[in-house]
XYZ file of N, CA and C in Angstrom:
435
model
N 30.478 81.027 67.679
C 29.514 80.013 67.937
C 29.657 79.098 66.739
N 29.698 77.838 67.035
C 29.908 76.776 65.996
C 28.534 76.543 65.373
N 28.614 75.849 64.178
C 27.252 75.524 63.469
C 26.390 74.735 64.357
N 26.937 73.727 65.011
C 26.199 72.878 65.864
C 25.458 73.495 67.004
N 26.161 74.574 67.569
C 25.507 75.343 68.657
C 24.430 76.273 68.060
N 24.641 76.948 67.021
C 23.670 77.820 66.392
C 22.430 77.072 65.866
N 22.566 75.956 65.468
C 21.453 75.084 64.752
C 20.361 74.799 65.880
N 20.712 74.979 67.101
C 19.717 74.720 68.204
C 18.648 75.811 68.168
N 19.048 76.981 67.636
C 18.091 78.130 67.755
C 17.499 78.377 66.446
N 16.086 78.689 66.480
C 15.395 78.824 65.347
C 14.565 80.052 65.489
N 14.524 80.897 64.378
C 13.670 82.133 64.367
C 12.444 81.781 63.662
N 11.341 81.787 64.276
C 9.995 81.544 63.651
C 9.298 82.917 63.466
N 8.996 83.191 62.204
C 8.305 84.414 61.893
C 6.833 84.077 61.572
N 6.017 84.802 62.180
C 4.534 84.623 61.826
C 3.955 85.978 61.701
N 3.257 86.177 60.473
C 2.587 87.435 60.254
C 1.252 87.114 59.959
N 0.312 87.892 60.541
C -1.186 87.736 60.418
C -1.832 89.040 60.119
N -2.835 89.027 59.448
C -3.788 90.175 59.254
C -5.050 89.779 59.958
N -5.444 90.482 60.994
C -6.631 90.192 61.680
C -7.697 91.279 61.447
N -8.978 90.879 61.484
C -10.029 91.950 61.314
C -10.719 92.040 62.625
N -10.751 93.227 63.266
C -11.363 93.401 64.460
C -12.916 93.571 64.281
N -13.634 92.522 64.576
C -15.035 92.444 64.129
C -15.958 92.951 65.381
N -15.385 93.019 66.578
C -16.125 93.555 67.720
C -15.128 94.261 68.598
N -14.910 95.610 68.381
C -13.879 96.430 69.103
C -14.211 96.422 70.608
N -15.558 96.407 70.983
C -15.881 96.542 72.336
C -15.502 95.222 73.177
N -15.715 94.072 72.387
C -15.341 92.796 73.115
C -13.885 92.695 73.191
N -13.084 93.196 72.254
C -11.633 93.201 72.262
C -11.219 94.019 73.374
N -11.555 95.235 73.463
C -11.131 96.206 74.498
C -11.556 95.599 75.958
N -12.721 95.098 76.021
C -13.266 94.516 77.245
C -12.367 93.445 77.715
N -12.031 92.483 76.924
C -11.088 91.473 77.239
C -9.771 91.953 77.679
N -9.229 92.851 76.895
C -7.931 93.498 77.310
C -7.979 94.212 78.689
N -9.072 94.946 78.874
C -9.220 95.566 80.216
C -9.239 94.522 81.254
N -10.056 93.422 81.127
C -10.079 92.421 82.184
C -8.673 91.776 82.421
N -7.920 91.596 81.329
C -6.568 91.000 81.473
C -5.682 92.060 82.328
N -5.803 93.331 81.962
C -5.083 94.348 82.774
C -5.468 94.358 84.217
N -6.686 94.192 84.461
C -7.191 94.195 85.880
C -6.572 92.956 86.597
N -6.524 91.909 85.929
C -6.011 90.655 86.552
C -4.447 90.828 86.766
N -3.772 91.509 85.834
C -2.296 91.734 85.998
C -2.016 92.646 87.046
N -2.700 93.807 87.081
C -2.364 94.824 88.098
C -3.032 94.738 89.431
N -4.118 93.864 89.466
C -4.763 93.813 90.792
C -5.645 94.953 91.060
N -5.870 95.284 92.290
C -6.695 96.430 92.744
C -6.191 97.697 92.194
N -7.110 98.652 91.765
C -6.679 99.943 91.342
C -6.186 100.731 92.452
N -5.156 101.722 92.119
C -4.643 102.525 93.133
C -3.334 102.077 93.710
N -2.851 100.907 93.297
C -1.532 100.449 93.825
C -0.359 101.206 93.303
N 0.776 100.685 93.553
C 1.878 101.384 93.269
C 2.137 101.631 91.689
N 1.542 100.795 90.890
C 1.586 100.904 89.472
C 0.367 101.516 88.839
N -0.340 102.351 89.665
C -1.596 102.979 89.154
C -1.440 103.819 87.894
N -0.326 104.511 87.824
C -0.086 105.321 86.654
C 0.100 104.436 85.411
N 0.868 103.384 85.463
C 1.006 102.431 84.298
C -0.285 101.817 84.008
N -1.106 101.428 84.869
C -2.404 100.838 84.704
C -3.271 101.782 83.975
N -3.390 103.023 84.435
C -4.125 104.011 83.800
C -3.766 104.190 82.356
N -2.454 104.358 82.076
C -1.879 104.535 80.686
C -2.389 103.298 79.912
N -2.102 102.087 80.333
C -2.528 100.831 79.622
C -3.951 100.796 79.306
N -4.763 101.054 80.245
C -6.280 101.029 80.154
C -6.679 102.040 79.041
N -6.233 103.263 79.041
C -6.468 104.350 78.036
C -6.040 103.788 76.711
N -4.942 103.190 76.575
C -4.419 102.710 75.284
C -5.321 101.617 74.714
N -5.721 100.660 75.553
C -6.556 99.494 75.003
C -7.957 99.964 74.649
N -8.404 101.006 75.356
C -9.717 101.571 75.041
C -9.780 102.218 73.747
N -8.645 103.009 73.482
C -8.647 103.866 72.264
C -8.048 103.235 71.008
N -7.370 102.112 71.126
C -6.663 101.492 69.938
C -6.793 99.965 69.952
N -7.532 99.483 68.942
C -7.692 97.996 68.836
C -6.374 97.306 68.701
N -5.367 97.946 67.950
C -4.051 97.290 67.826
C -3.399 97.096 69.184
N -3.545 98.132 70.037
C -2.873 98.050 71.355
C -3.631 97.009 72.213
N -4.954 96.961 72.068
C -5.730 95.960 72.849
C -5.272 94.565 72.458
N -5.111 94.312 71.144
C -4.748 92.996 70.680
C -3.254 92.679 71.044
N -2.296 93.634 71.003
C -0.983 93.284 71.459
C -0.878 93.023 72.845
N -1.776 93.589 73.691
C -1.815 93.308 75.090
C -2.248 91.910 75.453
N -2.992 91.280 74.559
C -3.548 89.973 74.768
C -2.760 88.787 74.146
N -1.903 89.096 73.209
C -1.181 88.084 72.457
C 0.103 87.738 73.318
N 0.335 86.491 73.423
C 1.538 85.964 74.117
C 2.268 84.836 73.469
N 3.388 85.058 72.894
C 4.161 83.982 72.220
C 4.269 82.747 73.150
N 4.505 83.026 74.405
C 4.684 81.822 75.286
C 3.615 80.833 75.296
N 2.276 81.341 75.053
C 1.137 80.503 75.009
C 1.202 79.728 73.656
N 1.853 80.231 72.622
C 1.910 79.507 71.323
C 2.759 78.281 71.397
N 3.874 78.382 72.192
C 4.918 77.296 72.246
C 5.026 76.602 73.489
N 4.308 77.101 74.597
C 4.438 76.555 75.915
C 4.247 75.048 76.029
N 3.363 74.529 75.212
C 2.994 73.083 75.312
C 3.839 72.261 74.310
N 4.701 72.864 73.473
C 5.423 72.191 72.469
C 6.551 71.456 73.178
N 6.737 70.119 73.065
C 7.748 69.412 73.820
C 9.170 69.624 73.198
N 10.135 69.814 73.954
C 11.437 69.982 73.501
C 11.820 71.337 72.993
N 10.946 72.336 73.323
C 11.075 73.772 72.879
C 11.138 74.653 74.070
N 11.966 75.632 74.156
C 11.937 76.581 75.161
C 12.017 77.991 74.507
N 11.015 78.836 74.732
C 11.070 80.237 74.125
C 12.216 80.908 74.932
N 13.123 81.420 74.184
C 14.248 82.210 74.810
C 14.017 83.723 74.629
N 13.341 84.082 73.578
C 13.242 85.543 73.321
C 12.095 85.729 72.355
N 11.431 86.869 72.450
C 10.278 87.013 71.561
C 10.139 88.546 71.348
N 9.545 88.941 70.231
C 9.146 90.303 69.979
C 7.997 90.229 69.001
N 6.996 91.061 69.248
C 5.944 91.089 68.451
C 5.260 92.482 68.409
N 4.581 92.829 67.296
C 3.977 94.062 67.297
C 2.561 93.994 66.586
N 1.787 94.993 66.811
C 0.478 95.148 66.246
C 0.266 96.597 65.871
N -0.362 96.718 64.724
C -0.622 98.081 64.213
C -1.757 98.082 63.312
N -2.601 99.114 63.284
C -3.675 99.249 62.296
C -3.120 99.466 61.007
N -3.607 98.939 59.974
C -3.161 99.017 58.611
C -4.381 99.217 57.656
N -4.132 99.666 56.516
C -5.058 99.732 55.365
C -4.923 98.330 54.706
N -5.954 97.639 54.566
C -5.868 96.251 53.976
C -7.077 95.974 53.162
N -6.784 95.501 51.906
C -7.781 95.154 51.026
C -7.663 93.668 50.563
N -8.500 92.769 51.086
C -8.291 91.361 50.965
C -8.418 90.934 49.436
N -9.054 91.828 48.682
C -9.249 91.483 47.210
C -8.154 91.988 46.394
N -7.224 92.870 46.929
C -6.130 93.328 46.208
C -5.106 92.206 45.930
N -4.608 92.030 44.731
C -3.679 90.895 44.466
C -2.452 90.969 45.068
N -1.873 92.262 45.371
C -0.548 92.303 45.970
C -0.742 92.705 47.547
N -1.958 92.354 48.102
C -2.145 92.574 49.485
C -1.379 91.759 50.501
N -0.802 90.746 50.027
C -0.066 89.821 50.942
C 1.241 89.360 50.119
N 2.392 89.963 50.578
C 3.674 89.597 49.878
C 4.472 88.780 50.840
N 4.451 87.446 50.652
C 5.162 86.605 51.655
C 6.717 86.654 51.471
N 7.127 87.102 50.300
C 8.587 87.213 50.128
C 9.152 88.531 50.670
N 8.401 89.448 51.161
C 8.812 90.658 51.757
C 9.508 90.442 53.117
N 10.837 90.682 53.241
C 11.487 90.517 54.532
C 11.889 91.864 55.165
N 11.093 92.876 54.759
C 11.316 94.206 55.381
C 9.965 94.785 55.804
N 10.094 95.741 56.834
C 8.858 96.311 57.265
C 8.492 97.535 56.378
N 7.445 98.179 56.616
C 7.039 99.376 55.695
C 8.129 100.435 55.604
N 9.057 100.594 56.611
C 10.084 101.576 56.583
C 11.308 101.100 55.847
N 11.248 99.905 55.347
C 12.471 99.347 54.613
C 13.538 98.764 55.587
N 13.188 98.705 56.822
C 14.099 98.119 57.814
C 13.885 96.532 57.851
N 14.961 95.788 57.932
C 14.832 94.304 58.052
C 14.132 93.956 59.312
N 13.185 92.981 59.261
C 12.551 92.609 60.435
C 13.484 92.141 61.477
N 14.699 91.677 61.180
C 15.681 91.173 62.174
C 15.938 92.315 63.149
N 15.737 93.499 62.854
C 16.068 94.642 63.728
C 15.134 94.632 65.050
N 14.079 93.966 65.012
C 13.246 93.946 66.203
C 13.710 92.966 67.284
N 14.622 92.165 67.002
C 15.161 91.199 67.905
C 16.404 91.783 68.559
N 16.510 91.571 69.891
C 17.713 92.004 70.589
C 18.816 90.980 70.424
N 19.946 91.393 69.829
C 21.014 90.497 69.619
C 21.801 90.045 70.835
N 21.708 90.730 71.910
C 22.501 90.376 73.053
C 21.808 89.349 73.936
N 20.574 88.889 73.482
C 19.914 87.869 74.249
C 19.080 88.369 75.519
N 19.207 89.663 75.700
C 18.353 90.346 76.744
C 16.930 90.353 76.414
N 16.133 90.397 77.320
C 14.785 90.732 77.214
C 14.293 91.871 78.006
N 13.110 92.491 77.705
C 12.608 93.495 78.453
C 11.178 93.367 78.689
N 10.756 93.661 79.876
C 9.268 93.521 80.239
C 8.756 95.013 80.083
N 7.551 95.098 79.627
C 6.868 96.361 79.564
C 5.472 96.188 80.136
N 4.967 97.399 80.620
C 3.600 97.324 81.204
C 2.609 96.509 80.270
N 1.885 95.633 80.877
C 0.815 94.870 80.246
C 1.382 94.178 79.011
N 2.780 93.960 78.941
C 3.464 93.318 77.799
C 3.316 94.138 76.549
N 2.956 95.385 76.591
C 2.757 96.217 75.486
C 3.408 97.588 75.621
N 3.961 98.124 74.534
C 4.559 99.375 74.639
C 4.275 100.106 73.234
N 3.702 101.288 73.485
C 3.269 102.089 72.270
C 4.468 102.769 71.591
N 4.649 102.611 70.412
C 5.701 103.266 69.686
C 5.292 104.710 69.349
N 5.821 105.746 69.990
C 5.453 107.057 69.809
C 5.503 107.594 68.359
N 6.443 107.014 67.638
C 6.727 107.494 66.309
C 5.527 107.191 65.354
N 5.005 105.991 65.451
C 3.953 105.598 64.446
C 2.732 105.082 65.164
N 2.660 105.094 66.518
C 1.475 104.579 67.113
C 1.286 103.128 67.214
N 2.267 102.344 66.619
C 2.008 100.897 66.608
C 2.359 100.392 68.010
N 1.851 99.170 68.421
C 2.055 98.628 69.638
C 3.147 97.489 69.458
N 4.194 97.375 70.339
C 5.154 96.348 70.200
C 5.280 95.600 71.521
N 5.528 94.360 71.559
C 5.719 93.582 72.782
C 6.987 92.809 72.632
N 7.683 92.785 73.720
C 8.915 92.037 73.870
C 8.788 91.179 75.119
N 9.305 90.001 75.052
C 9.283 89.099 76.226
C 10.628 88.495 76.316
């Protein structure tokens, strides 16, 4: 790929720490979103729906990941088309008063893996139930679009 072709693509990284101030409101909104996505209970995806509902009831990070959509962030930006996205949400220990609580120069996740590893290099995308998939290893929720 030439420089002129690759310069059309931009990787935008956004990292946020959010405080869940009302877990019931968050999980309730996530459940409403799931109901709208899956339609009436008991359909052919009833098992997926049940799993997703259980996850958003039990885990605020999962509920949040099920509601965040990068398409919404850039959908109205003229001249831009979202070609691929990956995002995750996990519960963390966070102290807003700790001086090293936010390291903007860190380009690796907690396991020492480069953040680039979460992007699929072949340009493919994958859909997952309610746009969220629980990582069985550490319980974090990750979404790909």
